[in-house]
Coordinates of C-alpha atoms and ligand atoms in Angstrom, one line a residue:
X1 CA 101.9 108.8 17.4
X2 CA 103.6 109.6 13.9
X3 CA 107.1 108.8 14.5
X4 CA 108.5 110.9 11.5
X5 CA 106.3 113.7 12.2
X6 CA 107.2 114.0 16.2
X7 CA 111.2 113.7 15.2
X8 CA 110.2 116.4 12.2
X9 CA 109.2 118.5 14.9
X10 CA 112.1 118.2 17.4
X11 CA 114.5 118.6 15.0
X12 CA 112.8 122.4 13.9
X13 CA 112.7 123.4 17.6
X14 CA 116.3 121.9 18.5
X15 CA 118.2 122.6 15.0
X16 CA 121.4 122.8 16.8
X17 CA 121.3 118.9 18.2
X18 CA 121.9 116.5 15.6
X19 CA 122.9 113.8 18.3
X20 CA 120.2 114.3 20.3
X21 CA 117.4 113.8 17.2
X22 CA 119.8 111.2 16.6
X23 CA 118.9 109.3 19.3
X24 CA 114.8 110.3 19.9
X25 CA 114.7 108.9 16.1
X26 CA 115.8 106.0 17.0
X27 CA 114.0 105.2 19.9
X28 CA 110.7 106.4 18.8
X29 CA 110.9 104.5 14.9
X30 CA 111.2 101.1 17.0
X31 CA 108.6 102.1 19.9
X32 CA 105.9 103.6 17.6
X33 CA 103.9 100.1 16.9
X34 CA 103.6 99.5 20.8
X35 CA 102.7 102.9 21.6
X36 CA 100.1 102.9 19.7
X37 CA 98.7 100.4 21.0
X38 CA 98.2 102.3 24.1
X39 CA 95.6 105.2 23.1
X40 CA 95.8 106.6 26.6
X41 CA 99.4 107.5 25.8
X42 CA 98.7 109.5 22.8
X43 CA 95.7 111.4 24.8
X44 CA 98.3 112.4 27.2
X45 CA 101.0 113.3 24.1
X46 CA 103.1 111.0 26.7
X47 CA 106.0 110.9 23.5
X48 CA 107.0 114.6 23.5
X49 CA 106.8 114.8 27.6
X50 CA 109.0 111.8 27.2
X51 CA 111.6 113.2 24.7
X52 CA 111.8 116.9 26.2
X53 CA 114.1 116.7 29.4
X54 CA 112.1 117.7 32.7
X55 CA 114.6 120.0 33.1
X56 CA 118.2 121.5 31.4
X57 CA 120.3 122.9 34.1
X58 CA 123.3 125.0 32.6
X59 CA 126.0 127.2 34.0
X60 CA 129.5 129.2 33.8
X61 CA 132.4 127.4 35.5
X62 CA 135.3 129.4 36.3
X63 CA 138.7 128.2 38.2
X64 CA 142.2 129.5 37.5
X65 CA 145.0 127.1 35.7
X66 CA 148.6 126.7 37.2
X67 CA 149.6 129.8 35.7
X68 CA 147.3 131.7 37.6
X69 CA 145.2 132.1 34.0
X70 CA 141.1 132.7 34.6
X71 CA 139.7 130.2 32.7
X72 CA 135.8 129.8 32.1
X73 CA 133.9 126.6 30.6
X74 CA 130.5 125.6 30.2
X75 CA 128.7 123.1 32.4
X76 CA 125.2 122.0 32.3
X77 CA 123.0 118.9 34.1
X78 CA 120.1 116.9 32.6
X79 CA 117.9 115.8 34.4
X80 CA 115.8 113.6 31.9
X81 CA 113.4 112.1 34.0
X82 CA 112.4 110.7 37.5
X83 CA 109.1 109.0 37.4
X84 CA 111.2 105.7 38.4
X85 CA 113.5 107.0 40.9
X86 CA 116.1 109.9 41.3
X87 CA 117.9 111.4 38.0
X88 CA 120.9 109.2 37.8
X89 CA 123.6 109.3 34.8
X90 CA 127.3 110.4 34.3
X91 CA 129.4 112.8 34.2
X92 CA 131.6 114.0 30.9
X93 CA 134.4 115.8 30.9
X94 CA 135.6 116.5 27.3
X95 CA 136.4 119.3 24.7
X96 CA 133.3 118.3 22.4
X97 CA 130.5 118.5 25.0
X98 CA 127.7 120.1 24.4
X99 CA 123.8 120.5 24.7
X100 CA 122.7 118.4 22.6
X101 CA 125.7 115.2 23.2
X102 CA 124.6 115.8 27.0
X103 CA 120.7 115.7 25.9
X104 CA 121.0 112.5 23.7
X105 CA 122.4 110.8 26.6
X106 CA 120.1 111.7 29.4
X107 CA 116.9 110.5 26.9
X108 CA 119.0 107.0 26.2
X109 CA 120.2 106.7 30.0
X110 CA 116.0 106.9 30.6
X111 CA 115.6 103.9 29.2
X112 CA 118.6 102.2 30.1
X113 CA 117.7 102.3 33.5
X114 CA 115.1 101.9 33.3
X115 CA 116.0 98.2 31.8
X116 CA 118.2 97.4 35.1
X117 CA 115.2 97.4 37.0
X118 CA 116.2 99.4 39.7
X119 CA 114.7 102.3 40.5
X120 CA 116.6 105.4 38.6
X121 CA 115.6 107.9 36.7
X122 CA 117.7 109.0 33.8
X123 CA 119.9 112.4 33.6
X124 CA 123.7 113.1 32.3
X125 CA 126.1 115.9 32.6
X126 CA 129.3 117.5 31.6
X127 CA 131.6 120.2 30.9
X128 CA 133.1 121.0 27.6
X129 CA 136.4 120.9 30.0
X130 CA 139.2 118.2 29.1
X131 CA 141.0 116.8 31.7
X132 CA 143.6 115.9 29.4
X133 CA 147.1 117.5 29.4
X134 CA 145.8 119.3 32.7
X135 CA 147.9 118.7 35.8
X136 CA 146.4 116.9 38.9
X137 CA 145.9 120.6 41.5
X138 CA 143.9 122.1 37.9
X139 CA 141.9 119.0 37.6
X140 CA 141.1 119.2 41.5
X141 CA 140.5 122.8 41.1
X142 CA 138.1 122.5 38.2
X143 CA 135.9 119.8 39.7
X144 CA 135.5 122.0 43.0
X145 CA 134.6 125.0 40.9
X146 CA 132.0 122.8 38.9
X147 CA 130.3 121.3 42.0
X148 CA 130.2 124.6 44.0
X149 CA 127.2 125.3 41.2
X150 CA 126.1 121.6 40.7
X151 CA 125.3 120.7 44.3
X152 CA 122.3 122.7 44.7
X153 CA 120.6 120.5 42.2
X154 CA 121.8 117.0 43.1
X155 CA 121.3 115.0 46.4
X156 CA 121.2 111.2 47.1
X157 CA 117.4 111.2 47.1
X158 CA 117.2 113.9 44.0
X159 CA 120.1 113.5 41.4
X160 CA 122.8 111.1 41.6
X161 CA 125.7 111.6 39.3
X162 CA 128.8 109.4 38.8
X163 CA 131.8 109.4 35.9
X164 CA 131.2 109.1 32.3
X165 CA 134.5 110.0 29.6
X166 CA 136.9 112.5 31.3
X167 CA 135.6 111.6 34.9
X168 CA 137.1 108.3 36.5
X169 CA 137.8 107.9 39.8
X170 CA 139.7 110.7 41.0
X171 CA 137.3 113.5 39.4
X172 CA 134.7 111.9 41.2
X173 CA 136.4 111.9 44.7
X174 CA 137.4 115.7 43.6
X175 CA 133.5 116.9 43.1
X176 CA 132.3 114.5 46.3
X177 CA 134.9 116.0 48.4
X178 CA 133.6 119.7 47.3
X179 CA 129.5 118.7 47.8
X180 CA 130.4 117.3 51.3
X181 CA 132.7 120.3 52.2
X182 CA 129.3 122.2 50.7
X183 CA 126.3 120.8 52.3
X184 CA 128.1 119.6 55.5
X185 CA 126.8 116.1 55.1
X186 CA 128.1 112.5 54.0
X187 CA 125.6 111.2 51.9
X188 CA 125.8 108.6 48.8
X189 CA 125.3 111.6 46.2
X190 CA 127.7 109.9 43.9
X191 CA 128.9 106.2 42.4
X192 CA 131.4 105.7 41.4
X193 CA 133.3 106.3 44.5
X194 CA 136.7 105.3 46.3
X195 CA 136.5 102.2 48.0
X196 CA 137.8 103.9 51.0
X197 CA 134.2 106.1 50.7
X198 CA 131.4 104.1 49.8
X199 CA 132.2 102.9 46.6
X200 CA 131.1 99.4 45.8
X201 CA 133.2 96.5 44.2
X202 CA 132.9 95.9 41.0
X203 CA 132.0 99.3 39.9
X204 CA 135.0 100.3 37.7
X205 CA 134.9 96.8 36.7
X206 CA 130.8 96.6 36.2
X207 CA 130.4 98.6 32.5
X208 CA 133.0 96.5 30.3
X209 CA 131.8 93.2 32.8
X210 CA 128.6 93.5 32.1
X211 CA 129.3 94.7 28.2
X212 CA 130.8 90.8 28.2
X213 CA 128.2 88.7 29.7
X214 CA 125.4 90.4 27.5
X215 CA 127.8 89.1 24.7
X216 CA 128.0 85.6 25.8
X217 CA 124.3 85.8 26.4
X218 CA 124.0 86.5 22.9
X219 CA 126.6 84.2 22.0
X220 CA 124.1 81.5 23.5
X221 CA 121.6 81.8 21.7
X222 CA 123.7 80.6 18.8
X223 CA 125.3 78.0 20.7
X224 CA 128.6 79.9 20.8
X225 CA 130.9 81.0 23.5
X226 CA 133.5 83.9 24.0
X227 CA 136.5 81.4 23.9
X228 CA 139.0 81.4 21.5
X229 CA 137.4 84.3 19.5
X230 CA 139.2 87.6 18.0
X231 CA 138.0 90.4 19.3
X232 CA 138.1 94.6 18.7
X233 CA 137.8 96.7 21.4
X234 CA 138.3 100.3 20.6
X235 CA 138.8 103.5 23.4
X236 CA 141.6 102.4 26.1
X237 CA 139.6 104.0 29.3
X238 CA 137.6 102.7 32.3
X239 CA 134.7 100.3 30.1
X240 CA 137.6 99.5 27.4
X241 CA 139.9 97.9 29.7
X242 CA 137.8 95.8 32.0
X243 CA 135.9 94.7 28.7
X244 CA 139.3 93.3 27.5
X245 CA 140.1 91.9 30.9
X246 CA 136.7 89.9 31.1
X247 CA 137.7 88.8 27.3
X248 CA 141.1 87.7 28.5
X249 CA 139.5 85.5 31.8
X250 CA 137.2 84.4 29.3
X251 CA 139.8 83.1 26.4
X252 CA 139.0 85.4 24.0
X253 CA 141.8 87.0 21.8
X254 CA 141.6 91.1 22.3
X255 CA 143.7 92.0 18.9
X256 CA 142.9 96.3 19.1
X257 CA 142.5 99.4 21.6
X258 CA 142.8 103.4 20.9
X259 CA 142.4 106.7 22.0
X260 CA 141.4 109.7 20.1
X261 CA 144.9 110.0 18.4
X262 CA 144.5 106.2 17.1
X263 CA 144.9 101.8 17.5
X264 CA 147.4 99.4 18.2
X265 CA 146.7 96.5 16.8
X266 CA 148.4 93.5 18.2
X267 CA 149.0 90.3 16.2
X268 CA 150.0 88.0 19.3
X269 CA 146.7 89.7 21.6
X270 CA 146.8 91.5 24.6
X271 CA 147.0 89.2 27.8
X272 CA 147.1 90.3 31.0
X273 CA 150.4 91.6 31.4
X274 CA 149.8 93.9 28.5
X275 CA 146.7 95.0 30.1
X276 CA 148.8 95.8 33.3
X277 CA 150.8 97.7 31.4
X278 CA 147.6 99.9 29.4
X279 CA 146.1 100.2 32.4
X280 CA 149.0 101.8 34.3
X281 CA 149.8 103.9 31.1
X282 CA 146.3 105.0 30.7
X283 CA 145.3 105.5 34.8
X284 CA 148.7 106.4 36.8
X285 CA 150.6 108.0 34.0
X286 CA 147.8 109.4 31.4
X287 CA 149.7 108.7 28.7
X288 CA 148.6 107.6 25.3
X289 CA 147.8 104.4 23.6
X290 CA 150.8 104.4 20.8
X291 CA 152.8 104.1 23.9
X292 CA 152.2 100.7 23.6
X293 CA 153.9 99.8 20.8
X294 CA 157.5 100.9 22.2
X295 CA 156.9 98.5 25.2
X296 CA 155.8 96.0 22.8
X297 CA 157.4 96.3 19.0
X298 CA 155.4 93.5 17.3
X299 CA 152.2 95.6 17.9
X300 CA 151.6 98.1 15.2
X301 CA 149.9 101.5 15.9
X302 CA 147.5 103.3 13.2
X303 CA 147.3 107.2 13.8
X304 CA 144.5 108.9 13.4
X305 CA 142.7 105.8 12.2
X306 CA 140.0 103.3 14.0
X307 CA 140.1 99.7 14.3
X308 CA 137.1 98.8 12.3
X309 CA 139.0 97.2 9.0
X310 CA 140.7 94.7 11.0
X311 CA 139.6 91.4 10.6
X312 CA 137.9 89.6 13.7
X313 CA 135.1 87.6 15.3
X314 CA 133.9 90.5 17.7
X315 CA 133.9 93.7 17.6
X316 CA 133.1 95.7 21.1
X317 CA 133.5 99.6 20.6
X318 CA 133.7 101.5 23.9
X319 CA 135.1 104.9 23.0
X320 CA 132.5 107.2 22.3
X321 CA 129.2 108.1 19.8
X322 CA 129.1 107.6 16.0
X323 CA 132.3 105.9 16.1
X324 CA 131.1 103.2 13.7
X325 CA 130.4 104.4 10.3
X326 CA 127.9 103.0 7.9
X327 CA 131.4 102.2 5.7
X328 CA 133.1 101.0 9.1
X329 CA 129.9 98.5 9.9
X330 CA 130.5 96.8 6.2
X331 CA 134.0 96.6 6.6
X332 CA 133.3 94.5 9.7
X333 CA 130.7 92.5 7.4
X334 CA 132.7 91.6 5.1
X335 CA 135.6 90.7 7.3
X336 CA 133.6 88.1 9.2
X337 CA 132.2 89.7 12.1
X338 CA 129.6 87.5 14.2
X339 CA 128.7 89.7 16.9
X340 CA 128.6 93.7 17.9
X341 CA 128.2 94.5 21.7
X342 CA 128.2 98.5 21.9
X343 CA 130.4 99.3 25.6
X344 CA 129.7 102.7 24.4
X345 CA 126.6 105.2 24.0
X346 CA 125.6 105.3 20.7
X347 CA 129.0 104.3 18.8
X348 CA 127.4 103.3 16.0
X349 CA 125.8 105.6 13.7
X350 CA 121.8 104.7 11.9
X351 CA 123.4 103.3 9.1
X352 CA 126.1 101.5 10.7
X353 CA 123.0 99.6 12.7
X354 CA 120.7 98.9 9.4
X355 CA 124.3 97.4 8.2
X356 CA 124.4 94.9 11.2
X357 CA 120.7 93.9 10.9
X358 CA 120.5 93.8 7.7
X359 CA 123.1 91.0 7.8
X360 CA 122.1 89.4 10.7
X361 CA 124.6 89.6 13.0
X362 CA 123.9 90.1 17.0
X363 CA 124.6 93.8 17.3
X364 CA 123.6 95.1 20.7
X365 CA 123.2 98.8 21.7
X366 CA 124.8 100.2 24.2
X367 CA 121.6 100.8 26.3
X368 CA 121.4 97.5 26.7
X369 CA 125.0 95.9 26.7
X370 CA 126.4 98.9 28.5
X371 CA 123.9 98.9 31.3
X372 CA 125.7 97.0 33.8
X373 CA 127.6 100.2 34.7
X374 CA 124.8 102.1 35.9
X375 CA 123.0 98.6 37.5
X376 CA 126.3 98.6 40.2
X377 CA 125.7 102.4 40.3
X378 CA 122.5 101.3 42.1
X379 CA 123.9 98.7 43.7
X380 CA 126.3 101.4 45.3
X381 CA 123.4 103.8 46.1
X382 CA 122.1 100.7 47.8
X383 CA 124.8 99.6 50.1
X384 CA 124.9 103.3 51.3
X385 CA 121.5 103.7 52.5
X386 CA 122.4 100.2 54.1
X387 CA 125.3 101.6 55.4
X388 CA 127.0 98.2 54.6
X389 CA 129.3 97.0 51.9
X390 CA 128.7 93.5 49.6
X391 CA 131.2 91.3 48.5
X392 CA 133.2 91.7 45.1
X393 CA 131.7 88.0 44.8
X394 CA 128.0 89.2 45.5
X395 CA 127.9 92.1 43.6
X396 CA 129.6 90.1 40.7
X397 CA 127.1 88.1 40.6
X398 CA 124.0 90.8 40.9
X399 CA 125.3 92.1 37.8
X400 CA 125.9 89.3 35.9
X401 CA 122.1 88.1 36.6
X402 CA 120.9 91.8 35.8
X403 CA 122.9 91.7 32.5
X404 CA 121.1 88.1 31.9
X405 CA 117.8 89.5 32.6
X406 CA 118.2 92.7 30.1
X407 CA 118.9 89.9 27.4
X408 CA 115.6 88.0 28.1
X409 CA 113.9 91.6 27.8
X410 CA 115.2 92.4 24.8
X411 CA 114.8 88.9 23.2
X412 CA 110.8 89.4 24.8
X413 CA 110.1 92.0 22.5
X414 CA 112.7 91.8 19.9
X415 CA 112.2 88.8 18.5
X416 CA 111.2 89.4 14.7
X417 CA 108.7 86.6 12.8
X418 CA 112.5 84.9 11.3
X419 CA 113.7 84.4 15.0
X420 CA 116.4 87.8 14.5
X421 CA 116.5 89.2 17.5
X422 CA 116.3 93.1 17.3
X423 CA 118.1 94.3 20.1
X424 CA 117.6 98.3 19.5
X425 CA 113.9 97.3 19.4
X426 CA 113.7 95.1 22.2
X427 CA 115.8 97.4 24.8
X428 CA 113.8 100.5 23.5
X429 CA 110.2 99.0 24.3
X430 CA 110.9 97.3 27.5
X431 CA 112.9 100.1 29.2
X432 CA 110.0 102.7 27.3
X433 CA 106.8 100.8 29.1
X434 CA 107.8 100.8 32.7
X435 CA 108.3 104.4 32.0
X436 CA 105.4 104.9 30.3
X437 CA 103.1 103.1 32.6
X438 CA 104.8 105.5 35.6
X439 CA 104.3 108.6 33.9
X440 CA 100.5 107.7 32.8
X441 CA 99.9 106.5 37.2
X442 CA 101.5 110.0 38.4
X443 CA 99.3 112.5 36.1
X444 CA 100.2 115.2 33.9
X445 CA 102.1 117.9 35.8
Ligands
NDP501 P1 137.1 107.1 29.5 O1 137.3 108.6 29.6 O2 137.6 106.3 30.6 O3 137.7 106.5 28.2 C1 137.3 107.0 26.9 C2 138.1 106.3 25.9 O4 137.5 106.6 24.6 C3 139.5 106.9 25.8 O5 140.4 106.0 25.4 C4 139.4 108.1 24.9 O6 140.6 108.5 24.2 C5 138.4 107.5 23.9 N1 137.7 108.6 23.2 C6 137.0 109.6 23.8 N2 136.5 110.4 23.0 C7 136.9 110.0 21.7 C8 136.7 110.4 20.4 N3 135.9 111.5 20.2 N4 137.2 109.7 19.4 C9 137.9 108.6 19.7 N5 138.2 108.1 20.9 C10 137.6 108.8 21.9 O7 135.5 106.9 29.3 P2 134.7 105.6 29.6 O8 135.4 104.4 29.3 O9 134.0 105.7 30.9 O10 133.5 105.8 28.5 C11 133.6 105.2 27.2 C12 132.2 105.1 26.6 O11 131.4 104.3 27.5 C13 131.4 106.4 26.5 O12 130.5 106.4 25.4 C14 130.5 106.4 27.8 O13 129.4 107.2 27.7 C15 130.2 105.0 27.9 N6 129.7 104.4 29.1 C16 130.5 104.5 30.3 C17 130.1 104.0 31.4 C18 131.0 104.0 32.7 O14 130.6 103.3 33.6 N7 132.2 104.6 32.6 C19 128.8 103.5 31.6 C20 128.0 103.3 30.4 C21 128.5 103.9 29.2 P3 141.3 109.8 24.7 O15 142.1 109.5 25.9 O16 142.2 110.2 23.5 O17 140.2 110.9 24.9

């Protein structure tokens, strides 16, 4: 395989999905050497069957606002590929959604799984529909309109979605409510879920958790701990906030969150008051993060700015993709920064990433730090086909040995000859050979 020349080739037949070459690119530049190794692979071209989803479902959405408006968005489903298990991956709900966003993270969510070790195949998908500003009967209304297309292509043995940006708890419960009404069956076709229905503890808790104890696993292998550091988190949703609260059990000082509008940035640290406080701004009241700074004045917000120049110890951004620039990354640099542990998919862009390695920081990506969202997803599919429901203790602890055993993957095959561990490289080849090796067993079909 010829990295450069495959990517040259996706890019001419997908013009339109710069996120979604994006993210091939950088999988395939760090998988190339152990590819080809494998000349079997390349005598099944195994890399474009693996980079072109197995299928793209798309579709018109139509439901009617509370002014009796017709309104019509997009939605579409990925479903990547199942040669491990049943298409699993989020939801998103958000104005910028599109083909190729939704494409980039089916191929990534592949591989991510495939790093958990549980059996799930990779898909994502969306709407370009944003639940923001939209009152609680539209919101209910557009998640029944979207599933009475979706549920003929999902199914707890076939394609198991669950929230993603835009899609917490309460669209979830919307669309699950709508497939059971549907199909006339109860069936664990979603994560994510109430508690009252199947969901599993932990799971809002498990993406920011697990975002945390891949940090302090990489914090250990300098000898370091999450105590007493300065951290950044940007975004203020569901993997924001229980990253900070894990940061706050853990002594850590959280200094930034945002939204799409801006940060606050607070000098004393946000402790778990003030997290009560974001969390009931941000999930009961949908307000917005410069809020804050009225309940608590010695905070300062920045509009329309992100939280990158501020000096600190860690920085852990879980909003959304490219939302580290290669001018962000060497701000953080030069202000200190010892480790990067990506909440989100993709928040940092190729040049923000050669900034990090090149100086030698422990910068994860979020395939591999962010994992441990998806890893109590399966948990959940789990306890349903057991019909039984694990402690918040055991399933704590599931994760937090999953999120160890990612690390020891990705310090397998990314150590370099100087001891730098390459995190992008070692996630990319361990989640790519279990995948390879199941395509190459089941044939070419
Ligand atoms: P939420 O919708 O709960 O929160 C998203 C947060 O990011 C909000 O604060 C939102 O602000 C902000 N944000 C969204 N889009 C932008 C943007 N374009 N620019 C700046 N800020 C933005 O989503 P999640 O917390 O679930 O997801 C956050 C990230 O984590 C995503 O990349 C997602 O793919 C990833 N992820 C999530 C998992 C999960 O379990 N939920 C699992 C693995 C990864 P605003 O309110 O203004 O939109």
């Amino acid at each position: 395989m010829n990295a450069a020349k495959v990517v040259e080739d996706l890019q001419r037949r997908f013009p339109n999905e710069p996120e979604y070459i994006q993210a091939v690119s950088q999988v395939l530049g760090t998988i190339e050497e152990e590819y080809n190794k494998h000349p079997e692979f390349e005598k099944t071209n195994l890399v474009e069957r693996l980079c072109i989803p197995d299928r793209v479902i798309s579709f018109r959405v139509t439901w009617v606002n509370d002014k009796g408006e017709v309104k019509t968005n997009f939605g579409y489903r990925i479903q990547h590929n199942n040669v491990i298990g049943p298409y699993k991956g989020g939801i998103r709900f958000h104005s910028s959604v599109n083909l190729g966003i939704l494409k980039f993270l089916a191929f990534e969510q592949t591989f991510k799984n495939s790093l958990t070790t549980l059996p799930m195949g990779g898909a994502k998908g969306g709407s370009d529909f944003s639940p923001r500003g939209k009152s609680d009967g539209e919101v209910m209304r557009f998640c029944q309109a979207f599933m009475n297309e979706l549920y003929r292509h999902i199914g707890p043995d076939v394609d198991v979605p669950a929230g993603d940006i835009g899609v917490g708890g309460r669209e979830v419960a919307y669309m699950f409510g709508q497939y059971k009404k549907l199909t006339h069956e109860w069936s664990g076709v979603f994560t994510g879920k109430g508690r009252e229905f199947g969901g599993s503890l932990i799971r809002p808790e498990a993406t920011g958790y697990g975002d945390v104890y891949f940090l302090q696993e990489m914090l250990k292998t300098k000898n370091d701990t999450v105590a007493g550091k300065t951290v950044l988190i940007s975004g203020a949703g569901n993997v924001a906030q229980y990253a900070c609260e894990k940061c706050i059990q853990l002594g850590a000082k959280v200094l930034t969150m945002s939204d799409s509008d801006g940060y606050i940035y607070d000098p004393d640290g946000i402790d778990r008051a003030k997290l009560d406080y974001i969390m009931e701004l941000k999930n009961v009241e949908r307000g917005r993060i410069k809020e804050y700074v009225e309940e608590y004045p010695t905070a300062v917000y920045h509009a329309g700015e992100k939280p990158w120049n501020e000096k600190a110890d860690i920085a852990l951004p879980c909003a959304t993709q490219n939302e580290i620039n290669g001018d962000a990354a060497k701000a953080l640099v030069a202000n200190g920064v010892i480790a990067v542990a990506e909440g989100a998919n993709m928040p940092s862009t190729p040049e923000a990433v050669k900034t990090f390695q090149d100086a030698k920081i422990l910068y994860s990506p979020g395939k591999a730090s962010n994992a441990g969202g998806v890893a109590v997803s399966g948990l959940e599919m789990s306890q349903n086909s057991e019909r039984l429901s694990w402690t918040a203790e055991e399933v704590d602890k599931k994760l937090h040995d999953i999120m160890v055993n990612i690390h020891e993957n990705c310090v397998k095959y990314g150590t370099e000859a100087d001891g730098y561990v390459n995190y992008v490289k070692g996630a990319n080849v361990a989640g790519f050979m279990k995948v390879a090796k199941a395509m190459m067993a089941q044939g070419i079909y």
